[in-house]
């Protein structure tokens, strides 16, 4: 037996080494090819590879009109286009690139943020699922559709930690937590990139925005960021690091300055950290125009200095600013930029073009038959529906109002979002040419399909999303009084969160909460659906409505997914990936804060404490919060030991029991607190979680492992260390709903 085992290990090792050497051989072959192309290129052709233009039919930034794009491509002056969708269009541009002297193929990049034709929930909503496999699948389906439509490269995932819901781009990330954010970053990179670059169901990921863009002061988009190195390393960089380790092909830098240095011209971020410490081998693209914007930041005088700053700092490709195109050649001639810097950037880009297989077949992603098939794959809608249901957070459910019975006699479905189609897609959807909005399942259709034939569904709009017009109230109240139950769908417009959509007021807009008040006055039970791209403030609703579902923007299957949850075909399992404040005055608010020297012990006593005099210290809904139609009991927390050395680990187990009537999923969350550190440690930090599904009365033991890595942090020299001492261990259903506690010690 032992001999057999040894043989098995030997065979495995040989196989492994063989795979490694094949990979190495492939890589060195690519390096060889890159070098040979590089040697043929003129300086202008090299600079062309670093130049990315917008194709004019879609716009995601301030446009510069170029009448002669085709000529420039033909002359080898453009390496990549963004916003160019569809096999017909990409093929047309690629054919022009094939007329250039060296026939270097173009790269087509696109913001495929949450789906392509099939729109999945906005990324923040998906993060609420805490379901890494589902998130990966969502990214993979998006990649499959995009790649079939000619796209090589998505500008996603956005992995910026965001703790300020005024910032419109909070919708595009995974929320506030570096641990959850890192796992989701990895899942998304793996989903987009699939098994291997070059597969026709995969696109290159572009991890953005490097770095700290989510911490824009005051939540104002494009604003400055001022932060300590420790916070940068501890909170904002981990998801980027996780994405780089997952093999992300490209990174995008950011619009913001970080401590006075624009991210685009920031050598510490790009050269020291990303390409240096992390050994990143892909390429970095600027954000739209961000090289030129360094002039407005005030760190450079003109385009010449901007290009110098960006290339020196490690920025490889110039998205839309034309700074490289207009200045790099002169910079090289003036000996300000060493040609080796240009060569390095060009090589990084060419390598990806080789890895994608574009040199062998520039039209590899331009197959119209594959495009049609991928864009009409019914499995994609099904996956989007499941992902959407998993993203809905049940915030409140008094007296088990939900789930509703499919036999409910009369339901009044009210609100400005009930019948809309496109609103459900949220910001950063993709306008696929030739595809209209008819394939989106409205909330109305979703509920209607689910109800039994004997039931009646009544509709009134009630009011608009914005404005103070209440003329629709009487009709809404009338149908509410005729119904057994009311469903009210309110929230933001889809374009109220997203890029350049920061808001100082994040209350539910208009008279929507007044409409709720009028409906509640009828005495009918009201289920509220809140559609939004960020945590909104909705205290009246939270305190008065008996049932609330936070539905975010759920994508093309929104209506079906909402109906699945409302009628109990899917038991909600999502948990908030971000803290919901009571008022904007509490922002920034996040669960893993420091204790301070004057912590509030009792929320009714704020005297000489770190608190506001006019506001609770607690959020409205905490990180990790979300209800289910069933209940879970936590018991039997057991630790394998209460003392561990750094070389050891603690195994712990806890028993979860479904004590309610419905099958359901629970996200069991593990938090730690380092009691005493050389640097202040947060009051709690998420260190692990597991999502499990249990039938009624079923119990399961779940296990976690605590090792040195989970106890480590950056000390004052920014070294990653675990310091001996006591740790509190908390197992909970949210960051505030801690069900079981223990403590242990890390010993020398
Ligand atoms: C600007 C955005 O910040 C970035 O995320 C996006 O990828 C580019 N525009 C291209 O649309």
XYZ file of C-alpha atoms and ligand atoms in Angstrom:
759
model
C 0.000 0.000 0.000
C 2.721 2.424 1.077
C 4.655 1.720 -2.105
C 1.541 2.385 -4.188
C 1.038 5.677 -2.405
C 4.630 6.661 -3.079
C 4.172 5.877 -6.762
C 1.012 7.922 -6.855
C 2.832 10.887 -5.334
C 5.722 10.475 -7.787
C 3.356 10.332 -10.752
C 1.500 13.377 -9.488
C 4.769 15.278 -9.010
C 5.986 14.345 -12.454
C 2.669 15.413 -13.946
C 2.795 18.674 -11.988
C 6.387 19.419 -13.039
C 5.512 18.581 -16.589
C 2.571 20.998 -16.515
C 4.863 23.655 -15.051
C 7.452 23.174 -17.725
C 4.793 23.267 -20.457
C 3.510 26.522 -18.966
C 7.023 27.943 -18.729
C 7.739 26.908 -22.289
C 4.496 28.564 -23.440
C 5.402 31.739 -21.572
C 8.921 31.898 -22.937
C 7.582 31.254 -26.420
C 5.246 34.213 -25.957
C 8.100 36.345 -24.592
C 10.134 35.387 -27.634
C 7.309 36.370 -29.980
C 6.759 39.656 -28.128
C 10.453 40.462 -28.493
C 10.456 39.686 -32.177
C 7.471 41.965 -32.817
C 8.969 44.685 -30.643
C 12.157 44.620 -32.650
C 10.219 45.361 -35.838
C 8.353 48.342 -34.416
C 9.087 52.011 -34.952
C 8.764 54.364 -31.999
C 5.445 55.648 -33.384
C 4.085 52.129 -33.696
C 5.132 51.398 -30.128
C 3.371 54.508 -28.888
C 0.344 53.447 -30.924
C 0.072 50.274 -28.857
C -0.197 52.409 -25.727
C -3.024 54.483 -27.158
C -6.666 53.595 -26.519
C -9.616 55.386 -28.113
C -13.341 55.349 -27.558
C -15.393 54.007 -30.456
C -17.922 56.764 -30.916
C -21.191 54.864 -30.770
C -21.205 54.509 -26.964
C -19.914 57.046 -24.525
C -18.727 56.598 -20.954
C -16.677 59.759 -20.518
C -15.995 63.206 -21.987
C -15.547 62.587 -25.700
C -12.866 63.920 -28.015
C -14.019 63.642 -31.605
C -11.433 62.159 -33.961
C -12.473 62.193 -37.590
C -9.539 60.091 -38.662
C -9.681 57.136 -36.282
C -9.653 54.654 -39.136
C -6.567 56.290 -40.658
C -4.795 56.273 -37.314
C -5.593 52.604 -36.836
C -4.343 51.861 -40.332
C -1.121 53.669 -39.478
C -0.632 51.581 -36.336
C -1.317 54.480 -33.993
C -4.009 52.800 -31.913
C -3.644 49.673 -29.778
C -7.111 49.369 -28.351
C -10.694 50.596 -28.609
C -13.314 50.759 -25.913
C -17.073 50.833 -26.253
C -17.059 48.864 -29.452
C -19.649 46.102 -29.292
C -20.785 43.333 -31.583
C -19.018 40.975 -33.950
C -19.861 43.107 -36.971
C -18.424 46.286 -35.508
C -15.342 44.730 -33.920
C -14.625 42.840 -37.121
C -14.833 46.059 -39.106
C -12.266 47.795 -36.896
C -10.045 44.726 -36.714
C -9.984 44.520 -40.480
C -8.693 48.100 -40.572
C -5.971 47.197 -38.051
C -5.015 44.329 -40.348
C -4.199 46.915 -43.013
C -1.486 48.391 -40.788
C 2.191 47.657 -41.511
C 2.673 45.115 -38.728
C -0.939 43.904 -38.528
C -0.993 44.074 -34.749
C -4.548 43.284 -33.662
C -6.661 45.726 -31.684
C -7.905 44.966 -28.192
C -11.583 45.675 -27.580
C -12.394 46.726 -24.019
C -15.803 47.305 -22.474
C -17.380 48.012 -19.114
C -19.013 44.633 -18.598
C -19.787 45.290 -14.973
C -22.799 43.115 -14.168
C -23.745 41.185 -17.202
C -23.762 41.881 -20.895
C -27.055 41.227 -22.672
C -28.288 39.268 -19.690
C -28.058 41.822 -16.915
C -27.216 40.453 -13.500
C -27.784 42.337 -10.233
C -25.515 45.322 -9.640
C -22.238 44.202 -8.025
C -23.171 45.527 -4.567
C -26.359 43.461 -4.696
C -24.474 40.337 -5.746
C -22.089 40.913 -2.862
C -25.112 40.672 -0.545
C -25.474 37.038 -1.588
C -22.145 36.136 0.053
C -22.269 33.319 -2.504
C -18.867 33.196 -4.175
C -19.740 30.453 -6.645
C -22.836 32.292 -7.822
C -20.852 35.525 -8.183
C -18.191 33.709 -10.186
C -20.845 32.200 -12.421
C -22.427 35.593 -12.995
C -19.063 37.009 -14.101
C -18.459 33.976 -16.270
C -21.784 34.287 -18.071
C -21.119 37.981 -18.627
C -17.735 37.032 -20.082
C -19.272 34.375 -22.320
C -21.750 36.824 -23.813
C -19.240 39.674 -24.107
C -16.551 37.495 -25.676
C -19.084 36.160 -28.172
C -19.857 39.748 -29.054
C -16.280 40.601 -29.952
C -15.054 41.883 -26.563
C -11.624 40.821 -25.265
C -11.450 42.736 -22.088
C -13.820 43.950 -19.361
C -13.125 46.942 -17.151
C -14.179 44.974 -14.100
C -14.192 44.005 -11.319
C -14.240 47.254 -9.422
C -12.827 46.202 -6.072
C -12.796 49.586 -4.339
C -13.799 49.342 -0.708
C -16.610 51.847 -0.157
C -17.822 53.136 3.172
C -19.692 56.186 2.035
C -23.103 55.643 0.426
C -23.095 59.175 -0.920
C -20.494 57.937 -3.400
C -22.515 56.810 -6.407
C -20.021 54.129 -7.366
C -20.634 52.195 -4.178
C -23.063 50.219 -6.387
C -20.190 48.863 -8.447
C -18.160 47.202 -5.697
C -18.516 44.627 -2.961
C -19.125 46.990 -0.060
C -17.127 47.953 2.980
C -15.191 44.928 4.110
C -11.682 43.954 2.940
C -12.102 40.246 3.705
C -15.424 39.790 1.912
C -14.212 42.193 -0.784
C -11.080 40.128 -1.403
C -12.970 36.876 -1.821
C -15.435 38.504 -4.177
C -12.602 40.135 -6.146
C -11.045 36.734 -6.650
C -14.358 35.115 -7.603
C -15.030 37.817 -10.194
C -11.552 37.643 -11.721
C -11.832 33.870 -11.994
C -15.324 34.154 -13.430
C -14.345 36.662 -16.121
C -11.083 35.005 -17.090
C -12.410 31.445 -17.048
C -9.963 28.596 -17.506
C -7.507 30.353 -19.737
C -7.085 33.622 -21.592
C -7.782 32.985 -25.212
C -10.781 30.760 -24.565
C -13.739 32.171 -26.406
C -15.861 32.187 -23.255
C -13.410 34.342 -21.319
C -12.344 37.974 -21.242
C -9.433 39.670 -19.517
C -10.360 41.221 -16.189
C -9.313 44.769 -15.342
C -9.124 45.354 -11.633
C -9.972 48.927 -10.753
C -9.455 51.642 -9.581
C -5.951 51.414 -8.259
C -6.158 52.688 -5.629
C -8.357 53.968 -2.824
C -10.861 55.628 -5.201
C -13.680 54.486 -2.884
C -12.456 56.784 -0.135
C -13.104 60.025 -2.071
C -13.522 62.771 0.496
C -17.170 63.492 1.257
C -18.259 60.701 -1.074
C -17.868 63.097 -4.019
C -16.846 61.275 -7.174
C -13.366 62.017 -8.564
C -12.440 63.743 -5.287
C -9.119 63.508 -3.458
C -8.245 60.753 -1.015
C -6.241 61.384 2.095
C -5.391 58.270 4.056
C -2.714 56.702 6.201
C -0.489 54.015 4.750
C -1.835 51.593 7.317
C -5.453 52.128 6.283
C -4.414 51.796 2.671
C -2.706 48.473 3.311
C -5.201 47.108 5.778
C -8.510 48.117 4.247
C -8.179 49.379 0.669
C -5.414 47.252 -0.886
C -6.399 43.695 0.122
C -9.019 43.177 -2.621
C -6.510 44.422 -5.227
C -3.889 42.055 -3.890
C -6.357 39.173 -3.954
C -7.273 39.991 -7.546
C -3.616 40.188 -8.593
C -2.970 36.829 -6.932
C -5.950 35.384 -8.771
C -4.132 36.229 -12.015
C -5.987 39.336 -13.172
C -4.628 40.257 -16.583
C -4.873 44.029 -16.230
C -5.379 46.838 -13.737
C -6.812 50.334 -14.149
C -5.519 53.206 -12.100
C -7.807 55.895 -10.742
C -9.023 59.468 -11.072
C -8.250 60.408 -7.482
C -5.077 61.675 -5.977
C -3.842 59.700 -3.002
C -2.283 61.893 -0.355
C -1.539 64.526 -2.988
C -0.227 62.282 -5.763
C -2.650 61.409 -8.573
C -3.065 57.629 -8.779
C -2.234 57.768 -12.501
C 1.166 59.282 -11.800
C 1.718 57.368 -8.604
C 4.901 55.299 -8.766
C 4.486 53.972 -5.233
C 1.172 52.367 -6.166
C 2.017 51.146 -9.647
C 5.720 50.413 -9.645
C 6.566 49.735 -6.010
C 3.446 47.858 -4.961
C 1.705 46.403 -7.999
C 4.519 45.667 -10.431
C 7.134 45.411 -7.678
C 6.029 43.761 -4.446
C 3.124 41.900 -6.044
C 5.006 40.934 -9.198
C 2.113 41.862 -11.504
C 2.930 40.867 -15.084
C -0.081 42.313 -16.887
C -0.556 45.920 -17.972
C -2.074 48.999 -16.388
C -4.508 51.214 -18.271
C -5.272 54.742 -17.131
C -8.837 55.722 -16.379
C -10.627 57.767 -19.003
C -8.499 60.848 -19.603
C -6.821 60.549 -16.215
C -3.315 61.164 -17.591
C -4.383 64.540 -18.947
C -6.361 65.266 -15.784
C -3.117 65.448 -13.835
C -2.873 68.957 -15.293
C -6.092 69.837 -13.470
C -4.873 68.099 -10.325
C -1.966 70.507 -10.558
C 0.964 68.106 -10.404
C 2.030 68.705 -14.011
C 1.972 71.729 -16.305
C 0.964 70.222 -19.615
C 0.447 67.040 -21.613
C 4.182 66.577 -22.016
C 4.731 66.467 -18.259
C 1.564 64.403 -17.778
C 2.810 61.702 -20.140
C 6.202 61.747 -18.453
C 4.635 61.403 -15.013
C 2.316 58.550 -16.061
C 4.844 56.386 -17.899
C 7.475 56.893 -15.226
C 4.953 55.845 -12.581
C 4.125 52.636 -14.439
C 0.945 53.482 -16.362
C 1.092 51.449 -19.586
C -1.927 52.360 -21.689
C -3.499 55.792 -22.118
C -7.304 55.687 -22.222
C -8.548 58.617 -24.249
C -6.257 61.416 -23.053
C -3.935 61.350 -26.086
C -1.069 62.424 -23.815
C 1.146 59.516 -24.885
C 0.254 59.904 -28.525
C 1.084 63.617 -28.506
C 4.139 63.635 -26.255
C 5.907 60.317 -25.791
C 7.975 60.494 -28.964
C 9.279 63.908 -28.019
C 9.933 62.721 -24.450
C 12.039 59.878 -25.807
C 13.881 62.212 -28.166
C 14.523 64.606 -25.285
C 15.942 61.690 -23.235
C 13.301 62.335 -20.576
C 11.819 58.877 -21.085
C 14.106 55.919 -21.573
C 12.951 53.829 -24.542
C 13.126 50.825 -22.227
C 10.124 52.205 -20.341
C 8.147 52.383 -23.557
C 9.301 48.903 -24.553
C 8.262 47.506 -21.211
C 4.729 48.900 -21.534
C 4.398 47.754 -25.147
C 5.631 44.270 -24.229
C 3.088 43.953 -21.453
C 0.296 44.810 -23.886
C 1.578 42.617 -26.732
C 1.916 39.702 -24.334
C -1.795 39.867 -23.593
C -2.618 40.057 -27.293
C -0.569 36.902 -27.815
C -2.153 35.166 -24.823
C -5.590 35.952 -26.211
C -4.551 34.310 -29.455
C -5.207 37.451 -31.489
C -2.005 37.271 -33.483
C -2.978 33.802 -34.721
C -6.556 34.848 -35.425
C -7.492 38.507 -34.993
C -11.146 37.636 -35.652
C -11.248 34.868 -33.073
C -13.951 36.671 -31.097
C -15.934 37.824 -34.123
C -18.085 34.815 -34.847
C -21.707 35.934 -35.450
C -23.108 32.418 -34.998
C -21.485 32.074 -31.592
C -22.687 35.585 -30.804
C -26.312 34.743 -31.561
C -26.121 31.542 -29.565
C -24.525 33.127 -26.513
C -26.889 36.082 -26.477
C -29.902 33.820 -26.608
C -28.917 31.140 -24.154
C -31.890 30.461 -21.836
C -29.546 29.149 -19.124
C -28.200 32.649 -18.727
C -31.593 34.078 -17.796
C -32.051 31.263 -15.343
C -28.725 31.964 -13.653
C -29.547 35.678 -13.549
C -32.854 34.885 -11.852
C -31.161 32.768 -9.203
C -28.450 35.348 -8.626
C -31.093 38.054 -8.286
C -33.100 36.075 -5.733
C -29.915 35.454 -3.732
C -29.200 39.212 -3.718
C -32.496 40.369 -2.157
C -32.158 41.293 1.518
C -35.125 40.768 3.824
C -34.835 43.692 6.229
C -38.071 43.298 8.140
C -40.895 40.793 8.340
C -43.324 41.506 11.165
C -45.725 38.734 12.022
C -44.362 36.669 9.145
C -46.254 38.763 6.626
C -43.961 37.250 3.998
C -44.035 34.973 2.135
C -47.416 35.767 0.625
C -49.703 33.025 -0.523
C -50.070 32.574 -4.280
C -53.788 32.322 -3.572
C -54.027 35.797 -2.064
C -57.327 37.074 -3.438
C -56.390 40.619 -4.295
C -52.994 42.282 -4.314
C -52.494 45.989 -5.001
C -49.114 46.512 -6.636
C -48.258 50.185 -6.341
C -45.322 52.436 -7.069
C -43.287 54.179 -9.737
C -41.094 51.136 -10.360
C -43.733 48.442 -10.755
C -43.998 48.475 -14.533
C -40.636 49.828 -15.574
C -38.367 47.615 -17.617
C -35.023 49.323 -18.002
C -34.892 50.702 -14.454
C -34.304 47.156 -13.225
C -30.978 47.005 -15.016
C -29.327 49.567 -12.786
C -26.342 51.691 -13.751
C -23.561 50.216 -15.922
C -25.813 48.020 -17.971
C -24.599 47.425 -21.510
C -26.532 48.722 -24.509
C -26.142 45.772 -26.835
C -26.955 46.898 -30.397
C -30.173 45.444 -31.728
C -31.382 44.373 -28.281
C -34.304 46.334 -26.846
C -35.650 46.256 -23.304
C -38.439 43.795 -23.975
C -36.599 40.804 -22.620
C -36.432 42.362 -19.143
C -38.964 40.904 -16.741
C -40.736 43.781 -15.016
C -41.775 43.476 -11.403
C -45.394 43.546 -12.546
C -44.931 40.615 -14.910
C -43.003 38.630 -12.318
C -45.733 38.901 -9.694
C -48.521 38.416 -12.219
C -47.050 35.140 -13.540
C -46.692 33.727 -10.079
C -50.228 34.421 -8.871
C -52.957 31.832 -9.251
C -55.627 32.455 -11.877
C -58.251 33.191 -9.220
C -56.224 36.083 -7.796
C -56.484 39.699 -8.880
C -53.540 42.038 -9.265
C -54.349 45.765 -9.207
C -52.010 48.540 -10.267
C -51.495 52.210 -9.511
C -48.353 54.222 -9.988
C -49.035 56.441 -6.973
C -46.279 58.956 -7.636
C -43.049 59.560 -9.480
C -39.636 58.703 -8.113
C -38.825 62.388 -7.723
C -40.958 65.514 -7.355
C -43.835 66.414 -5.083
C -46.816 65.451 -7.207
C -49.382 63.584 -5.088
C -52.210 63.498 -7.588
C -51.771 59.740 -7.947
C -52.328 59.095 -4.239
C -56.170 58.773 -4.280
C -56.066 56.065 -6.967
C -53.375 54.192 -5.053
C -55.322 54.438 -1.793
C -58.478 53.265 -3.560
C -56.906 50.072 -4.900
C -55.170 49.477 -1.553
C -58.514 49.477 0.224
C -59.830 46.916 -2.290
C -56.856 44.594 -1.718
C -55.865 42.056 0.931
C -52.270 43.125 0.794
C -50.271 45.930 -0.801
C -46.843 45.649 -2.417
C -45.177 49.038 -2.817
C -42.142 49.356 -5.089
C -40.139 52.535 -4.444
C -36.538 53.748 -4.454
C -34.045 55.555 -6.651
C -33.875 55.830 -10.408
C -31.214 53.552 -11.855
C -29.116 56.530 -12.892
C -29.112 58.059 -9.416
C -26.186 55.858 -8.394
C -23.164 55.034 -10.536
C -20.262 57.029 -11.941
C -20.608 60.777 -11.314
C -23.800 60.107 -9.337
C -22.742 61.149 -5.880
C -25.507 62.620 -3.741
C -25.547 64.680 -0.585
C -29.085 63.532 0.203
C -29.643 59.801 0.166
C -33.191 59.741 1.495
C -35.776 57.898 -0.570
C -36.538 60.663 -3.051
C -39.744 62.593 -3.682
C -43.026 61.773 -1.972
C -42.564 58.006 -2.021
C -42.441 57.623 1.759
C -45.514 59.870 2.031
C -47.259 57.492 -0.323
C -46.327 54.650 2.018
C -47.768 56.599 4.942
C -51.044 57.087 3.089
C -51.191 53.374 2.236
C -50.447 52.296 5.789
C -53.325 54.523 6.926
C -55.708 52.196 5.054
C -54.824 49.519 7.627
C -53.758 47.101 4.906
C -50.492 45.205 5.316
C -47.816 46.703 3.086
C -44.715 44.947 1.744
C -42.144 47.518 0.618
C -39.579 46.844 -2.107
C -36.680 49.292 -2.069
C -34.858 49.573 -5.400
C -31.510 51.304 -5.102
C -27.847 51.295 -6.006
C -26.653 52.305 -2.561
C -27.766 52.165 1.070
C -30.570 54.728 1.236
C -31.959 56.439 4.324
C -35.583 55.414 4.885
C -36.330 55.681 8.574
C -40.074 56.149 8.170
C -40.323 52.977 6.082
C -38.008 51.030 8.378
C -39.978 51.980 11.457
C -43.496 51.640 10.068
C -43.739 49.181 7.197
C -44.353 45.619 8.394
C -42.190 43.995 5.689
C -39.249 45.333 3.674
C -37.199 43.731 0.920
C -34.097 45.581 -0.264
C -34.042 44.692 -3.918
C -31.253 46.964 -5.183
C -31.179 46.747 -8.989
C -31.559 43.109 -9.896
C -31.123 43.037 -13.646
C -33.107 41.494 -16.460
C -34.750 38.847 -14.263
C -35.723 41.285 -11.496
C -39.467 40.631 -11.708
C -39.147 36.860 -11.535
C -36.649 36.942 -8.684
C -38.758 39.344 -6.638
C -41.781 37.122 -7.178
C -39.768 34.046 -6.165
C -38.957 35.707 -2.856
C -42.336 37.294 -2.200
C -44.175 34.006 -2.652
C -41.594 31.858 -0.871
C -40.192 29.910 -3.821
C -36.877 31.316 -2.703
C -36.248 31.942 0.981
C -34.157 35.132 1.273
C -30.605 34.521 2.413
C -28.737 37.743 1.615
C -26.823 39.767 4.185
C -25.820 43.402 3.850
C -22.244 43.859 2.583
C -22.293 47.444 3.804
C -23.597 49.337 6.832
C -26.834 51.290 6.402
C -26.716 54.655 8.222
C -29.607 56.351 9.997
C -28.782 59.706 8.467
C -26.072 61.096 6.231
C -24.689 62.668 9.398
C -23.401 59.241 10.490
C -21.286 58.749 7.356
C -18.715 57.270 7.176
C -20.042 54.453 9.313
C -18.694 50.893 9.206
C -18.654 47.953 11.579
C -14.900 47.414 11.942
C -14.181 50.744 13.602
C -11.748 51.423 16.416
C -12.929 51.513 19.994
C -11.507 55.008 20.767
C -10.535 56.069 24.275
C -14.137 57.076 25.017
C -16.320 54.340 23.588
C -20.086 54.420 24.056
C -21.035 51.560 26.355
C -24.690 52.436 26.557
C -26.335 54.286 23.693
C -28.471 56.358 26.085
C -25.379 57.871 27.699
C -23.232 59.893 25.320
C -21.759 62.257 27.915
C -18.044 62.716 27.229
C -18.205 59.767 24.853
C -17.250 59.428 21.207
C -20.742 60.010 19.855
C -23.139 62.571 18.405
C -25.376 64.321 20.926
C -28.401 64.079 18.680
C -28.046 60.596 17.214
C -27.747 56.975 18.187
C -24.300 55.446 17.821
C -25.850 52.460 16.042
C -26.482 52.159 12.313
C -29.959 51.541 10.978
C -28.902 48.132 9.665
C -25.522 46.673 10.378
C -23.005 44.934 8.136
C -23.877 41.259 7.769
C -27.582 41.794 8.583
C -30.386 40.049 6.737
C -33.391 37.944 7.728
C -34.803 34.678 6.471
C -38.310 33.231 6.542
C -36.929 30.654 8.937
C -34.903 30.938 12.155
C -31.453 29.590 12.931
C -30.155 28.594 16.314
C -26.414 28.696 17.059
C -24.992 26.338 19.692
C -22.074 24.183 20.832
C -19.152 26.431 20.038
C -16.055 24.298 20.521
C -12.406 25.193 20.119
C -9.739 22.548 19.684
C -7.507 24.606 22.011
C -7.553 27.984 23.725
C -3.852 28.591 23.280
C -2.049 28.426 19.969
C 1.460 29.093 18.740
C 1.983 30.976 15.519
C 2.890 27.707 13.795
C -0.329 26.056 14.970
C -4.000 26.518 14.302
C -7.270 26.338 16.171
C -10.091 24.317 14.747
C -13.485 25.388 15.875
C -16.941 24.094 15.298
C -20.414 25.409 15.903
C -23.793 23.791 15.421
C -26.461 25.565 13.402
C -30.052 24.369 13.569
C -32.967 25.452 11.429
C -35.689 25.907 14.029
C -38.305 27.387 11.706
C -40.756 26.098 9.138
C -38.898 26.764 5.892
C -35.790 25.394 4.294
C -33.293 28.217 4.345
C -29.702 29.344 3.984
C -27.665 31.043 6.674
C -24.398 32.944 6.394
C -22.539 32.016 9.557
C -20.008 34.778 10.235
C -16.788 34.612 12.232
C -15.385 37.821 13.701
C -12.202 38.359 15.724
C -10.937 41.116 17.943
C -7.313 41.463 18.898
C -7.606 42.701 22.493
C -4.265 44.476 22.740
C -2.049 45.377 19.791
C 0.926 47.617 19.145
C -1.488 49.382 16.776
C -5.156 49.950 17.641
C -7.195 47.035 16.348
C -10.862 47.214 15.209
C -13.633 46.168 17.613
C -14.307 43.272 15.273
C -13.148 42.042 11.890
C -14.754 39.483 9.622
C -12.278 36.626 9.232
C -14.370 33.847 7.771
C -17.912 32.845 6.861
C -19.794 29.941 5.456
C -23.174 29.785 3.791
C -25.168 26.659 4.545
C -28.583 25.362 3.602
C -30.730 23.554 6.170
C -34.148 21.948 6.105
C -36.524 22.574 9.010
C -35.223 20.870 12.185
C -31.956 19.999 10.482
C -28.705 20.705 12.352
C -25.223 20.927 10.951
C -21.853 21.366 12.510
C -19.818 23.985 10.645
C -16.076 24.288 11.045
C -13.599 27.097 10.814
C -9.857 27.223 11.157
C -7.965 30.043 12.821
C -4.361 30.372 11.802
C -1.652 32.977 12.058
C -2.777 34.641 8.839
C -6.173 35.438 10.355
C -4.509 37.056 13.363
C -2.055 39.184 11.420
C -2.098 42.885 10.641
C 0.277 45.594 9.479
C 2.338 46.900 12.377
C 3.802 50.373 12.552
C 6.551 49.426 10.099
C 3.902 48.018 7.782
C 5.109 44.480 8.430
C 2.481 41.756 8.351
C 2.649 40.294 11.856
C 0.598 38.385 14.415
C 1.295 39.599 17.910
C 0.973 37.270 20.868
C -1.943 38.012 23.169
C -5.648 37.441 23.668
C -8.264 37.410 20.938
C -12.054 37.551 21.240
C -13.888 35.197 18.960
C -17.449 35.961 17.915
C -19.778 33.846 15.818
C -22.822 35.667 14.558
C -25.671 36.070 12.147
C -24.432 39.623 11.532
C -21.709 41.916 12.876
C -24.102 42.986 15.675
C -26.090 39.789 16.131
C -23.329 37.800 17.822
C -24.725 34.488 19.032
C -21.673 32.782 20.551
C -18.422 34.051 22.021
C -15.154 32.694 23.307
C -11.566 33.835 23.479
C -8.127 32.330 22.925
C -4.522 33.274 23.187
C -1.681 33.399 20.693
C 1.418 32.402 22.649
C 5.095 32.748 21.857
C -14.429 55.863 -16.285
C -14.639 54.911 -15.165
O -14.106 55.432 -13.961
C -14.036 53.550 -15.419
O -14.372 52.709 -14.361
C -14.511 53.017 -16.735
O -14.013 51.736 -16.939
C -14.059 53.973 -17.825
N -14.660 55.265 -17.602
C -14.443 53.475 -19.205
O -15.793 53.547 -19.385
